[in-house]
Short mmCIF file of C-alpha atoms in Angstrom, two decimals:
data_model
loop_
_atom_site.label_atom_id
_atom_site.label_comp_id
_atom_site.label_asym_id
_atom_site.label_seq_id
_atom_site.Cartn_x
_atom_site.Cartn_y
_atom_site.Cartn_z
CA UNK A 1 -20.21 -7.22 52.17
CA UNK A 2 -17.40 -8.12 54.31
CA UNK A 3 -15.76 -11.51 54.98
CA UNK A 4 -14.92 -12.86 58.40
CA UNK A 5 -13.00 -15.33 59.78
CA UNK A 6 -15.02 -17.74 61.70
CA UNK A 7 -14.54 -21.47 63.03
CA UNK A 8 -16.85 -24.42 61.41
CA UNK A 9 -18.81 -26.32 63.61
CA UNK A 10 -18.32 -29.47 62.60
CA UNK A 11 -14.30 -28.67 63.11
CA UNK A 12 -13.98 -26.49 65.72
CA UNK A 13 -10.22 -25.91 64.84
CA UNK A 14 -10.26 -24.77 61.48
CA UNK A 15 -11.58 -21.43 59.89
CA UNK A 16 -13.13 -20.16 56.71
CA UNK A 17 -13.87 -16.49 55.50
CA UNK A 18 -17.95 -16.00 55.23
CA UNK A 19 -19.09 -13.14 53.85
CA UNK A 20 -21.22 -10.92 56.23
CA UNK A 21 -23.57 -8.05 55.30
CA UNK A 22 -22.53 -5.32 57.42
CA UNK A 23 -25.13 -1.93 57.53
CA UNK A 24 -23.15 1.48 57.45
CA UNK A 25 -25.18 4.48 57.25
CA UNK A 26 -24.49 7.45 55.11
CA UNK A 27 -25.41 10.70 56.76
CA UNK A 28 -24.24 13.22 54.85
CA UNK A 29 -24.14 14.44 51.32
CA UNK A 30 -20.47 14.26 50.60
CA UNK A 31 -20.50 10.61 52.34
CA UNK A 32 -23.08 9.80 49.60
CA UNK A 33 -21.63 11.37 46.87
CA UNK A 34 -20.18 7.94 45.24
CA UNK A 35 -17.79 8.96 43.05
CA UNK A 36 -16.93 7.59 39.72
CA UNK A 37 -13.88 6.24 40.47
CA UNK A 38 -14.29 4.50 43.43
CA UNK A 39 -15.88 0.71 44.35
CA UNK A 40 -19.35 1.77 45.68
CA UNK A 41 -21.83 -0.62 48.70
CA UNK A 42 -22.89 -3.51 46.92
CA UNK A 43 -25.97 -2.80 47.85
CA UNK A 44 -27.73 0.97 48.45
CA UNK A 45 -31.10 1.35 50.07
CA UNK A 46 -32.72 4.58 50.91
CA UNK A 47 -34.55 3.95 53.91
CA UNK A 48 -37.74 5.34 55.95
CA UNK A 49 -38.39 5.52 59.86
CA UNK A 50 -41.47 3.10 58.98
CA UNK A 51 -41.03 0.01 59.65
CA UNK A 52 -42.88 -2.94 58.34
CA UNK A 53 -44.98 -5.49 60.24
CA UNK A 54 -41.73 -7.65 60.40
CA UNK A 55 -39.90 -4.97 62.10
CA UNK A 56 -37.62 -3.68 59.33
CA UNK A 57 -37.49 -0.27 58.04
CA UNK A 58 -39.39 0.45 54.87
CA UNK A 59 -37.08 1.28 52.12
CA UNK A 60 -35.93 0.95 48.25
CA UNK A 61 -32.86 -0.09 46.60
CA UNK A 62 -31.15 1.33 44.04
CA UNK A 63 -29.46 -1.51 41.89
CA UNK A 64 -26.81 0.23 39.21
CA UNK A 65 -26.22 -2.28 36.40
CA UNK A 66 -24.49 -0.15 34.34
CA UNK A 67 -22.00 3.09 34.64
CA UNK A 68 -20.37 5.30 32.25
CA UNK A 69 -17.12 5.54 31.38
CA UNK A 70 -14.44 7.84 32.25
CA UNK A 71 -14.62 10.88 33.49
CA UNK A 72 -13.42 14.38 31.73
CA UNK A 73 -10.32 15.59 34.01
CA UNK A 74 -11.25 17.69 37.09
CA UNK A 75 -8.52 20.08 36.20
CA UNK A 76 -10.46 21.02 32.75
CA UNK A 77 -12.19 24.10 33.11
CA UNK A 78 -15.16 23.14 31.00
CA UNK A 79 -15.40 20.27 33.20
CA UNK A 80 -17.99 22.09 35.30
CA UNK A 81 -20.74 21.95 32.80
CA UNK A 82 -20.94 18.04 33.61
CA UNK A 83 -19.69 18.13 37.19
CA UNK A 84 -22.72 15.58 37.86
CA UNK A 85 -20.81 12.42 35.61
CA UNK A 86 -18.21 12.53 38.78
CA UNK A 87 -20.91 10.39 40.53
CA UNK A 88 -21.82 6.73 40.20
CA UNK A 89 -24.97 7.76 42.66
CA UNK A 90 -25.24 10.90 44.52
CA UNK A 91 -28.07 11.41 47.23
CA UNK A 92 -29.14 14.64 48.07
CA UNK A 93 -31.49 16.52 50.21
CA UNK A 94 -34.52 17.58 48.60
CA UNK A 95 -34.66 21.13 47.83
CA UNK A 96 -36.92 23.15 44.86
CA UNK A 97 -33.86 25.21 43.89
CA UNK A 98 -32.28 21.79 42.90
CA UNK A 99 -34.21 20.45 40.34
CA UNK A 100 -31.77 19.21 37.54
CA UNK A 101 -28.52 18.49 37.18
CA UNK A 102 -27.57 19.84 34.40
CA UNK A 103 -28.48 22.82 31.59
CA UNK A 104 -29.53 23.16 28.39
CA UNK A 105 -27.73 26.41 27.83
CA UNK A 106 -24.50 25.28 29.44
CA UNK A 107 -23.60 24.29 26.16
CA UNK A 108 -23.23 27.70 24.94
CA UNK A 109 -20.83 28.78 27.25
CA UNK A 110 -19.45 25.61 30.09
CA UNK A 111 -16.53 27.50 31.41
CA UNK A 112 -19.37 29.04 33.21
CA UNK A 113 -22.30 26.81 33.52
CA UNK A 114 -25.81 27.76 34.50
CA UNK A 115 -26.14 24.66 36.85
CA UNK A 116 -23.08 23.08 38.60
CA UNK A 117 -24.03 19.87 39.83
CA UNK A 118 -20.93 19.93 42.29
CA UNK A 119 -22.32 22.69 44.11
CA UNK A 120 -25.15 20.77 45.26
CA UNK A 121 -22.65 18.25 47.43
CA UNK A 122 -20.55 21.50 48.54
CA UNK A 123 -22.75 22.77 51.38
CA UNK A 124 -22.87 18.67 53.07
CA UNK A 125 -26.15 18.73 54.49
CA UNK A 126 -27.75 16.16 56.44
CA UNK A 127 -29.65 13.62 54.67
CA UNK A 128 -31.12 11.98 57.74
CA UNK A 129 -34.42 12.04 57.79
CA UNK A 130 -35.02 13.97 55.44
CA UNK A 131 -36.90 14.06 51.66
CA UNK A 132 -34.29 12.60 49.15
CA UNK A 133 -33.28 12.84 45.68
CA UNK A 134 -30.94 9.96 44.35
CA UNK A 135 -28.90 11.52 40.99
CA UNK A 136 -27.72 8.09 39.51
CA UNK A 137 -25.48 8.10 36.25
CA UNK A 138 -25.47 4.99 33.82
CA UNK A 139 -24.64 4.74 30.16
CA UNK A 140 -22.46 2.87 27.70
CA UNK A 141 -19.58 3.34 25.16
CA UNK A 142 -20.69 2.22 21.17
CA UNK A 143 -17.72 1.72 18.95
CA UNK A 144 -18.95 1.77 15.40
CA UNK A 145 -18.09 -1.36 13.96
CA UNK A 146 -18.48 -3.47 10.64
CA UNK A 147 -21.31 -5.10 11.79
CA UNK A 148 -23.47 -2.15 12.77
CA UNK A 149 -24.18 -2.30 8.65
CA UNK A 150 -27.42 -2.24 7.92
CA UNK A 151 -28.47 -2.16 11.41
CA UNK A 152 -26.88 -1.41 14.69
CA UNK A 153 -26.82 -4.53 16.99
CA UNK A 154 -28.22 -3.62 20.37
CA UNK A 155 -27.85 -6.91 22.51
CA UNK A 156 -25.53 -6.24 25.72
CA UNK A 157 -25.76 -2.16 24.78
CA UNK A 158 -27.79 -1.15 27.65
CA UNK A 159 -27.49 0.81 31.17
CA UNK A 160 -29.90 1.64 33.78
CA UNK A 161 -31.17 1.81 37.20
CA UNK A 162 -34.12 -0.19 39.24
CA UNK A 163 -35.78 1.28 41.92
CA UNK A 164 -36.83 -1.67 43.93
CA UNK A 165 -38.57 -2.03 47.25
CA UNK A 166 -37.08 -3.54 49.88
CA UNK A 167 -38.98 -4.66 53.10
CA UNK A 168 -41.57 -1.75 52.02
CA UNK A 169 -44.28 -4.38 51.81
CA UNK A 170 -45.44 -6.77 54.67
CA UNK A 171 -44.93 -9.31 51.64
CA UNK A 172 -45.00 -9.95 47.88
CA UNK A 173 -47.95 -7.26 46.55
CA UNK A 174 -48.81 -9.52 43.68
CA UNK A 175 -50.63 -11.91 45.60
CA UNK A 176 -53.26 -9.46 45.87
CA UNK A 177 -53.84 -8.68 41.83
CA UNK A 178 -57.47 -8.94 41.06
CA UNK A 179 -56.65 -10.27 37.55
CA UNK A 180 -54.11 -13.20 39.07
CA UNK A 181 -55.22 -16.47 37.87
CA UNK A 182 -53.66 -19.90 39.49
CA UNK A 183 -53.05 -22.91 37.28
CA UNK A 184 -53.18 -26.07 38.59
CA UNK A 185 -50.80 -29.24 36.97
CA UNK A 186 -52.62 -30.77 33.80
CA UNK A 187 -54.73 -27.53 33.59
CA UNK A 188 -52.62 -25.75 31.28
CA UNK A 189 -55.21 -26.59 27.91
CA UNK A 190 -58.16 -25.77 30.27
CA UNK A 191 -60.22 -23.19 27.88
CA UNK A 192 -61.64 -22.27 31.17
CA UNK A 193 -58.28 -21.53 32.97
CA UNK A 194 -56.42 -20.54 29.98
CA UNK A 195 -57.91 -18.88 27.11
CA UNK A 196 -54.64 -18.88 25.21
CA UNK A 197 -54.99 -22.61 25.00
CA UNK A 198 -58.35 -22.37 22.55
CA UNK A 199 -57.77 -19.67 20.59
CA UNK A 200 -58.79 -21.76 17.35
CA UNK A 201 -62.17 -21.98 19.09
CA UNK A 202 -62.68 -18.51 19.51
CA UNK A 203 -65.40 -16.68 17.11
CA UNK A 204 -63.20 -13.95 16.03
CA UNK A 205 -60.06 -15.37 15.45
CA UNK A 206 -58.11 -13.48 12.93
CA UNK A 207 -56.77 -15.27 9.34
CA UNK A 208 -53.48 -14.75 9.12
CA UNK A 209 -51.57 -15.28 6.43
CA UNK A 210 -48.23 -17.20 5.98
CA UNK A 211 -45.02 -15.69 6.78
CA UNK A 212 -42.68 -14.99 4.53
CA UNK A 213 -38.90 -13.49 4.40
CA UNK A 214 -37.18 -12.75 1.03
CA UNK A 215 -33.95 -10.70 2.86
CA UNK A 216 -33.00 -7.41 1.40
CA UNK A 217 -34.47 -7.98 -2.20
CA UNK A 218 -35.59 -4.82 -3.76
CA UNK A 219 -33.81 -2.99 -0.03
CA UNK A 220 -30.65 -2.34 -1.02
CA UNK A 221 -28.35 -4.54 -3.35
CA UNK A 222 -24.95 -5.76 -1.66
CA UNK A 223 -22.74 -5.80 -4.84
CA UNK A 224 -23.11 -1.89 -5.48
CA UNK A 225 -20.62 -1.78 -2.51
CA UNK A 226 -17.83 -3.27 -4.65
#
């Protein structure tokens, strides 16, 4: 996204920034080797030479909502052994010689690694047109805390990645789920429409009993901490 200055039409003779979506394409490895470090494309999409019925070229985005943190110095020597946590998002060309990025026995010696990720960006190949591997890294920093006691809170600990399409389909696939059902307004009770509605009609209803919460009795006993 970049802004640009341009003049409102309703007042010819003053200016505001917009923001524009401007397309850059990324040809090589090294120019898609985001590094950690650095503010990557707000938006990433690995694209096909298909194009849809609209006209725009199949393709998928890659949405980052989380990254890790930083990065073990360069200069380190064992820093090798996780050359791939340089990289936000690194896209490769496809190759069967590449298949991870990392090793489970360059943990017994990571001065000298049996797979350096690094190496894979080294030789900058061309990724036009060509069968692609996106290496994406995401993760989060836990600081024990008090209130991890007795069980670790998880809300806003996550990180990830969503592969989602992007002008791949001539629209939204959905519409075409055999199993969609359409509810009209007022037809929400319907038992025909909405089975959910009547489950105290239904035959084989299950009896369940009340719930009930009595804490930690008989779990653990607080005042033993004292």
């Amino acid at each position: 996204m970049e802004f640009t200055n341009v003049s409102l039409p309703w007042m010819p003779d003053r200016y505001a920034m917009v923001p524009r979506l401007v397309e850059k394409q990324l040809r090589t490895e090294q120019e898609a080797a985001l590094r950690y470090d650095t503010k990557i494309p707000r938006y990433l999409h690995i694209a096909s030479r298909k194009t849809n019925r609209w006209g725009h070229q199949r393709s998928y985005k890659l949405q980052v909502f989380s990254f890790a943190g930083d990065h073990l110095p360069e200069s380190q020597t064992e820093e090798r052994s996780m050359s791939w946590a340089r990289y936000k998002v690194a896209i490769t060309k496809h190759k069967d010689s590449e298949q991870t990025s990392s090793s489970l026995y360059s943990q017994n010696d990571v001065w000298t690694p049996a797979v350096d990720f690094s190496k894979y960006i080294e030789d900058n190949e061309s990724i036009e047109n060509q069968d692609l591997v996106a290496w994406v890294t995401t993760g989060f920093l836990h600081i024990p805390h008090a209130e991890d006691i007795p069980n670790t809170v998880t809300v806003g600990n996550g990180g990830g990645v969503i592969l989602r399409p992007h002008n791949y389909f001539d629209e939204d696939p959905s519409i075409s789920s055999t199993d969609s059902v359409y509810f009209s307004p007022g037809a929400e009770g319907s038992c025909e429409n909405n089975r959910m509605a009547c489950l105290t009609h239904e035959t084989c209803t299950p009896i369940l009993e009340t719930f009930t919460y009595h804490g930690f009795d008989g779990v653990m006993k607080f005042e033993d901490w004292k």
